Coordinates of C-alpha atoms in Angstrom, one line a residue:
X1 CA -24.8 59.0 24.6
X2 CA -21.9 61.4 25.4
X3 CA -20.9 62.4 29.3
X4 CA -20.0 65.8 29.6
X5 CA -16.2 66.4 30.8
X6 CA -17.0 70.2 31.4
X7 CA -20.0 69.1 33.6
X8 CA -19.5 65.4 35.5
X9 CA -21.6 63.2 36.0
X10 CA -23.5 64.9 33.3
X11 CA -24.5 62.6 30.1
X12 CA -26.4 63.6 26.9
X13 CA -28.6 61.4 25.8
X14 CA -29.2 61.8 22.1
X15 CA -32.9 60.7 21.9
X16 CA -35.6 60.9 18.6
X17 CA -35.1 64.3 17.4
X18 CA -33.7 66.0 20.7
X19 CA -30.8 66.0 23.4
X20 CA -31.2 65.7 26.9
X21 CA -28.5 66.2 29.6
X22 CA -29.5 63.9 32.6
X23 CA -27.8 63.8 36.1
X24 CA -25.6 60.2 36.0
X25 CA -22.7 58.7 35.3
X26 CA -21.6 56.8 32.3
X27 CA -20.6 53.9 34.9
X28 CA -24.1 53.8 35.8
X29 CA -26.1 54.1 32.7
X30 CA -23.6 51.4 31.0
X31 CA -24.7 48.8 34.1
X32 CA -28.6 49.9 33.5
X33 CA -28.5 49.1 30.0
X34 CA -29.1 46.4 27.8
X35 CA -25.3 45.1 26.7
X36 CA -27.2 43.2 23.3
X37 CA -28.4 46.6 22.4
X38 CA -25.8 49.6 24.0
X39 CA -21.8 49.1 23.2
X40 CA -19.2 51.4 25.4
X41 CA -17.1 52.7 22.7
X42 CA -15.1 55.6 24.6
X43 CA -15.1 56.6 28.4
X44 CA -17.2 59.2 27.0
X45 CA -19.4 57.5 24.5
X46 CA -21.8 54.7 24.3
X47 CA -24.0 53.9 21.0
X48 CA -26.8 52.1 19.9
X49 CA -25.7 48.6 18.1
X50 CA -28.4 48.9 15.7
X51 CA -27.6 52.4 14.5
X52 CA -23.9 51.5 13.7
X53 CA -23.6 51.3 9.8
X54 CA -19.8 50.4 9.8
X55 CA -16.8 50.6 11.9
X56 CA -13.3 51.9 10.1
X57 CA -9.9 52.5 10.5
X58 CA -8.8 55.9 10.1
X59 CA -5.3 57.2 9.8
X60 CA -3.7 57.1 12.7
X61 CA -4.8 53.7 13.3
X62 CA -7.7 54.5 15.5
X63 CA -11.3 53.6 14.7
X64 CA -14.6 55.2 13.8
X65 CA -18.0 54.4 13.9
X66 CA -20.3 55.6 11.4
X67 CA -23.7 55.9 12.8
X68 CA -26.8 55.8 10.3
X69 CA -27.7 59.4 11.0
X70 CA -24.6 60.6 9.6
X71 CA -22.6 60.7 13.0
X72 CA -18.9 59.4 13.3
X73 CA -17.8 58.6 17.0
X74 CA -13.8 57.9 17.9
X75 CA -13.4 54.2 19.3
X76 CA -10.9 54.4 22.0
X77 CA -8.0 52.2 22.1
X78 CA -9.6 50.4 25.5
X79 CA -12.9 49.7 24.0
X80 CA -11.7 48.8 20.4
X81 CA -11.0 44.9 20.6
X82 CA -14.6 44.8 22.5
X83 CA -16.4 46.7 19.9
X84 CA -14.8 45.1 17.1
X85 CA -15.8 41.7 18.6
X86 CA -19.3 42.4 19.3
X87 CA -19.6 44.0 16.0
X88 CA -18.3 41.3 14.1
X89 CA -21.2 38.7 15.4

């Protein structure tokens, strides 16, 4: 899931084969959601726990998900101690 920044309170929802742009806020979708199954990774991104395949440091010192359809998502700074946490369980 990705909000839009050109298009608030816009989110894409990345669902089986398609993408959907629904009408709500990250906020609000991150409170409606299952916290064992959805981690916030960005203000703009949520994933999927069971589609993360690793989580990595790149060069600047930021992280990186790797999703197991080949996607990569930026970890912000805010939710990195969080994700690495719940990650590490």
């Amino acid at each position: 899931m990705r909000s839009d920044p050109q298009a608030p309170p816009y989110v894409e929802l990345h669902l089986a084969g398609r993408t959907v742009l629904h009408r709500i806020t990250m906020s609000t979708i991150e409170r409606r959601l299952d916290p064992a199954e959805f981690i916030r990774v960005h203000r703009t991104s949520m994933v999927r726990r069971g589609l993360v395949t690793s989580i990595e440091r790149a060069g600047d010192g930021s992280f990186v998900l790797s999703l197991s359809p080949g996607e990569r998502v930026p970890v912000s700074e805010r939710y990195a101690p969080s994700v690495r946490a719940l990650l590490s369980c």
